[in-house]
């Protein structure tokens, strides 16, 4: 079977365990960012990357994938694929398909790999973030810390700020692997507020690796850090993609992504477009219980206000925390959401967006409906109510005023 055939036909194979390792601010190591945080396969504060790269868990994972065996910790991708939406696994297989033959030929019978090829770089150096989005947690946002303690009790095993263990050996290993990087992905926390993010860019420039594709998931609220201006860096890299994390606009957007100022976000996007015209923008929208009724309105506004082109809309389906999944909504709200999306789907085919944008958006909006109706998790609604009511009290916000249409069916009191 050819590499293309295997990558397209396999339901379990993923390139990432051969070209990537995901390091969290806690120093825990996962095979990718969709792997459960509760099941790390290593820790860079106690072991080197080289040791983790060929530990028993990593080798077994590679062998299972080669043998077509499912892994329970890969369930996120399986779930996304079940509603015909593109999973992270599928996206990475497509992006790095050119490396398939070489990684297979270098894999030992026990899953061992002699050399580390860090083609896809993703180290979450810190949880520093100035937002505390409704769907986040202290693990990836320092701003969440006090709210979490007041909601659930003292967060005793974590400090407010979490940083990858300051191990000089880790930096030496990362520096030695710079030449293998093809894509450097930065997310958070908020990457544009992290010292180590700029250190990586400096290292890439020093290694004459400005051909690396820079890929971001950012709230784009801060364009300068100390004396550093991000546009001055991005203008040294020909390939830059910025996925702006936005789930809605105006007051609804500011409610869900607490800390965001909608008008300031628009100003920053325009500034980057002027200073770095080569930067490609998309909007990374996470579909959740609070925005599914309004996602079509949001998409339409992004296009009408020329923030993005119709095809530059990236969809993520929220899986965790479970109480924010769209599947927890009562059937009346699910029906309202479905009706709105189906009506929008009819409008999509009438637009002159071109076949690619039309097909892409038709697919992603259909996947929302399918995922929403895949399960009835309305019994979890009390958890949604508790989380929402508690955060409203802590943040002096109002679900009922922000989402009056939803509040008719979901009573917090």
PDB file of N, CA, C and O in Angstrom, residues 273-309:
ATOM      1  N   UNK A 273      -2.357  43.417   9.484  1.00  0.00           N
ATOM      2  CA  UNK A 273      -2.561  43.372   8.035  1.00  0.00           C
ATOM      3  C   UNK A 273      -1.784  44.476   7.324  1.00  0.00           C
ATOM      4  O   UNK A 273      -1.252  44.272   6.229  1.00  0.00           O
ATOM      5  N   UNK A 274      -1.711  45.639   7.947  1.00  0.00           N
ATOM      6  CA  UNK A 274      -0.970  46.757   7.365  1.00  0.00           C
ATOM      7  C   UNK A 274       0.531  46.548   7.458  1.00  0.00           C
ATOM      8  O   UNK A 274       1.272  46.805   6.500  1.00  0.00           O
ATOM      9  N   UNK A 275       1.004  46.099   8.626  1.00  0.00           N
ATOM     10  CA  UNK A 275       2.438  45.963   8.855  1.00  0.00           C
ATOM     11  C   UNK A 275       3.025  44.683   8.258  1.00  0.00           C
ATOM     12  O   UNK A 275       4.200  44.649   7.877  1.00  0.00           O
ATOM     13  N   UNK A 276       2.208  43.630   8.213  1.00  0.00           N
ATOM     14  CA  UNK A 276       2.668  42.321   7.732  1.00  0.00           C
ATOM     15  C   UNK A 276       1.646  41.781   6.725  1.00  0.00           C
ATOM     16  O   UNK A 276       0.890  40.851   7.048  1.00  0.00           O
ATOM     17  N   UNK A 277       1.592  42.338   5.531  1.00  0.00           N
ATOM     18  CA  UNK A 277       0.552  41.931   4.576  1.00  0.00           C
ATOM     19  C   UNK A 277       0.625  40.475   4.139  1.00  0.00           C
ATOM     20  O   UNK A 277      -0.355  39.949   3.605  1.00  0.00           O
ATOM     21  N   UNK A 278       1.761  39.814   4.391  1.00  0.00           N
ATOM     22  CA  UNK A 278       1.892  38.407   3.986  1.00  0.00           C
ATOM     23  C   UNK A 278       1.269  37.448   4.997  1.00  0.00           C
ATOM     24  O   UNK A 278       1.070  36.263   4.696  1.00  0.00           O
ATOM     25  N   UNK A 279       0.957  37.939   6.196  1.00  0.00           N
ATOM     26  CA  UNK A 279       0.383  37.070   7.231  1.00  0.00           C
ATOM     27  C   UNK A 279      -1.031  36.654   6.826  1.00  0.00           C
ATOM     28  O   UNK A 279      -1.854  37.480   6.440  1.00  0.00           O
ATOM     29  N   UNK A 280      -1.293  35.355   6.915  1.00  0.00           N
ATOM     30  CA  UNK A 280      -2.609  34.810   6.596  1.00  0.00           C
ATOM     31  C   UNK A 280      -3.412  34.681   7.883  1.00  0.00           C
ATOM     32  O   UNK A 280      -2.944  34.085   8.857  1.00  0.00           O
ATOM     33  N   UNK A 281      -4.604  35.230   7.874  1.00  0.00           N
ATOM     34  CA  UNK A 281      -5.472  35.169   9.040  1.00  0.00           C
ATOM     35  C   UNK A 281      -6.577  34.134   8.849  1.00  0.00           C
ATOM     36  O   UNK A 281      -7.128  33.991   7.753  1.00  0.00           O
ATOM     37  N   UNK A 282      -6.893  33.435   9.921  1.00  0.00           N
ATOM     38  CA  UNK A 282      -8.147  32.684  10.011  1.00  0.00           C
ATOM     39  C   UNK A 282      -8.744  32.996  11.373  1.00  0.00           C
ATOM     40  O   UNK A 282      -8.074  33.545  12.250  1.00  0.00           O
ATOM     41  N   UNK A 283     -10.010  32.657  11.528  1.00  0.00           N
ATOM     42  CA  UNK A 283     -10.636  32.745  12.844  1.00  0.00           C
ATOM     43  C   UNK A 283     -10.851  31.326  13.344  1.00  0.00           C
ATOM     44  O   UNK A 283     -11.446  30.494  12.649  1.00  0.00           O
ATOM     45  N   UNK A 284     -10.304  31.029  14.527  1.00  0.00           N
ATOM     46  CA  UNK A 284     -10.471  29.723  15.157  1.00  0.00           C
ATOM     47  C   UNK A 284     -11.665  29.799  16.101  1.00  0.00           C
ATOM     48  O   UNK A 284     -11.580  30.410  17.170  1.00  0.00           O
ATOM     49  N   UNK A 285     -12.756  29.184  15.702  1.00  0.00           N
ATOM     50  CA  UNK A 285     -13.999  29.249  16.470  1.00  0.00           C
ATOM     51  C   UNK A 285     -14.285  27.896  17.108  1.00  0.00           C
ATOM     52  O   UNK A 285     -14.351  26.883  16.409  1.00  0.00           O
ATOM     53  N   UNK A 286     -14.438  27.880  18.416  1.00  0.00           N
ATOM     54  CA  UNK A 286     -14.760  26.653  19.125  1.00  0.00           C
ATOM     55  C   UNK A 286     -16.266  26.606  19.372  1.00  0.00           C
ATOM     56  O   UNK A 286     -16.815  27.445  20.089  1.00  0.00           O
ATOM     57  N   UNK A 287     -16.919  25.625  18.766  1.00  0.00           N
ATOM     58  CA  UNK A 287     -18.368  25.503  18.881  1.00  0.00           C
ATOM     59  C   UNK A 287     -18.719  24.907  20.238  1.00  0.00           C
ATOM     60  O   UNK A 287     -18.264  23.819  20.597  1.00  0.00           O
ATOM     61  N   UNK A 288     -19.535  25.647  20.975  1.00  0.00           N
ATOM     62  CA  UNK A 288     -19.887  25.228  22.328  1.00  0.00           C
ATOM     63  C   UNK A 288     -21.348  25.555  22.596  1.00  0.00           C
ATOM     64  O   UNK A 288     -22.057  26.097  21.738  1.00  0.00           O
ATOM     65  N   UNK A 289     -21.802  25.212  23.785  1.00  0.00           N
ATOM     66  CA  UNK A 289     -23.215  25.377  24.127  1.00  0.00           C
ATOM     67  C   UNK A 289     -23.669  26.833  24.083  1.00  0.00           C
ATOM     68  O   UNK A 289     -24.853  27.107  23.900  1.00  0.00           O
ATOM     69  N   UNK A 290     -22.736  27.779  24.228  1.00  0.00           N
ATOM     70  CA  UNK A 290     -23.131  29.186  24.280  1.00  0.00           C
ATOM     71  C   UNK A 290     -23.150  29.882  22.923  1.00  0.00           C
ATOM     72  O   UNK A 290     -23.794  30.924  22.783  1.00  0.00           O
ATOM     73  N   UNK A 291     -22.427  29.358  21.947  1.00  0.00           N
ATOM     74  CA  UNK A 291     -22.373  30.087  20.674  1.00  0.00           C
ATOM     75  C   UNK A 291     -23.010  29.358  19.499  1.00  0.00           C
ATOM     76  O   UNK A 291     -23.076  29.902  18.392  1.00  0.00           O
ATOM     77  N   UNK A 292     -23.498  28.131  19.703  1.00  0.00           N
ATOM     78  CA  UNK A 292     -23.993  27.367  18.568  1.00  0.00           C
ATOM     79  C   UNK A 292     -25.230  28.015  17.944  1.00  0.00           C
ATOM     80  O   UNK A 292     -25.457  27.886  16.731  1.00  0.00           O
ATOM     81  N   UNK A 293     -26.005  28.746  18.710  1.00  0.00           N
ATOM     82  CA  UNK A 293     -27.178  29.424  18.154  1.00  0.00           C
ATOM     83  C   UNK A 293     -26.800  30.647  17.317  1.00  0.00           C
ATOM     84  O   UNK A 293     -27.625  31.144  16.545  1.00  0.00           O
ATOM     85  N   UNK A 294     -25.556  31.104  17.471  1.00  0.00           N
ATOM     86  CA  UNK A 294     -25.166  32.368  16.850  1.00  0.00           C
ATOM     87  C   UNK A 294     -23.993  32.234  15.885  1.00  0.00           C
ATOM     88  O   UNK A 294     -23.515  33.239  15.353  1.00  0.00           O
ATOM     89  N   UNK A 295     -23.536  31.023  15.651  1.00  0.00           N
ATOM     90  CA  UNK A 295     -22.326  30.836  14.847  1.00  0.00           C
ATOM     91  C   UNK A 295     -22.524  31.277  13.404  1.00  0.00           C
ATOM     92  O   UNK A 295     -21.594  31.786  12.762  1.00  0.00           O
ATOM     93  N   UNK A 296     -23.729  31.118  12.860  1.00  0.00           N
ATOM     94  CA  UNK A 296     -23.965  31.562  11.484  1.00  0.00           C
ATOM     95  C   UNK A 296     -23.918  33.094  11.395  1.00  0.00           C
ATOM     96  O   UNK A 296     -23.363  33.656  10.450  1.00  0.00           O
ATOM     97  N   UNK A 297     -24.494  33.748  12.395  1.00  0.00           N
ATOM     98  CA  UNK A 297     -24.452  35.215  12.447  1.00  0.00           C
ATOM     99  C   UNK A 297     -23.013  35.700  12.567  1.00  0.00           C
ATOM    100  O   UNK A 297     -22.612  36.702  11.937  1.00  0.00           O
ATOM    101  N   UNK A 298     -22.227  34.995  13.384  1.00  0.00           N
ATOM    102  CA  UNK A 298     -20.817  35.339  13.573  1.00  0.00           C
ATOM    103  C   UNK A 298     -20.046  35.189  12.267  1.00  0.00           C
ATOM    104  O   UNK A 298     -19.304  36.090  11.849  1.00  0.00           O
ATOM    105  N   UNK A 299     -20.212  34.063  11.605  1.00  0.00           N
ATOM    106  CA  UNK A 299     -19.516  33.811  10.347  1.00  0.00           C
ATOM    107  C   UNK A 299     -19.863  34.883   9.318  1.00  0.00           C
ATOM    108  O   UNK A 299     -18.983  35.399   8.608  1.00  0.00           O
ATOM    109  N   UNK A 300     -21.127  35.224   9.224  1.00  0.00           N
ATOM    110  CA  UNK A 300     -21.579  36.220   8.265  1.00  0.00           C
ATOM    111  C   UNK A 300     -20.960  37.591   8.550  1.00  0.00           C
ATOM    112  O   UNK A 300     -20.539  38.297   7.633  1.00  0.00           O
ATOM    113  N   UNK A 301     -20.876  37.957   9.830  1.00  0.00           N
ATOM    114  CA  UNK A 301     -20.297  39.255  10.186  1.00  0.00           C
ATOM    115  C   UNK A 301     -18.808  39.298   9.841  1.00  0.00           C
ATOM    116  O   UNK A 301     -18.305  40.323   9.360  1.00  0.00           O
ATOM    117  N   UNK A 302     -18.092  38.216  10.104  1.00  0.00           N
ATOM    118  CA  UNK A 302     -16.665  38.164   9.790  1.00  0.00           C
ATOM    119  C   UNK A 302     -16.426  38.423   8.313  1.00  0.00           C
ATOM    120  O   UNK A 302     -15.452  39.092   7.928  1.00  0.00           O
ATOM    121  N   UNK A 303     -17.314  37.901   7.469  1.00  0.00           N
ATOM    122  CA  UNK A 303     -17.175  38.069   6.023  1.00  0.00           C
ATOM    123  C   UNK A 303     -17.599  39.471   5.594  1.00  0.00           C
ATOM    124  O   UNK A 303     -16.891  40.154   4.839  1.00  0.00           O
ATOM    125  N   UNK A 304     -18.745  39.927   6.085  1.00  0.00           N
ATOM    126  CA  UNK A 304     -19.263  41.242   5.695  1.00  0.00           C
ATOM    127  C   UNK A 304     -18.324  42.371   6.117  1.00  0.00           C
ATOM    128  O   UNK A 304     -18.174  43.359   5.392  1.00  0.00           O
ATOM    129  N   UNK A 305     -17.679  42.217   7.285  1.00  0.00           N
ATOM    130  CA  UNK A 305     -16.753  43.245   7.765  1.00  0.00           C
ATOM    131  C   UNK A 305     -15.336  43.048   7.232  1.00  0.00           C
ATOM    132  O   UNK A 305     -14.403  43.742   7.656  1.00  0.00           O
ATOM    133  N   UNK A 306     -15.173  42.069   6.317  1.00  0.00           N
ATOM    134  CA  UNK A 306     -13.889  41.797   5.661  1.00  0.00           C
ATOM    135  C   UNK A 306     -12.766  41.457   6.650  1.00  0.00           C
ATOM    136  O   UNK A 306     -11.595  41.790   6.449  1.00  0.00           O
ATOM    137  N   UNK A 307     -13.144  40.827   7.734  1.00  0.00           N
ATOM    138  CA  UNK A 307     -12.143  40.363   8.700  1.00  0.00           C
ATOM    139  C   UNK A 307     -11.434  39.134   8.145  1.00  0.00           C
ATOM    140  O   UNK A 307     -10.213  38.988   8.271  1.00  0.00           O
ATOM    141  N   UNK A 308     -12.198  38.244   7.529  1.00  0.00           N
ATOM    142  CA  UNK A 308     -11.648  37.066   6.857  1.00  0.00           C
ATOM    143  C   UNK A 308     -12.399  36.834   5.555  1.00  0.00           C
ATOM    144  O   UNK A 308     -13.467  37.401   5.328  1.00  0.00           O
ATOM    145  N   UNK A 309     -11.839  35.965   4.711  1.00  0.00           N
ATOM    146  CA  UNK A 309     -12.527  35.467   3.534  1.00  0.00           C
ATOM    147  C   UNK A 309     -13.427  34.300   3.967  1.00  0.00           C
ATOM    148  O   UNK A 309     -13.196  33.694   5.021  1.00  0.00           O
TER     149      UNK A 309
END
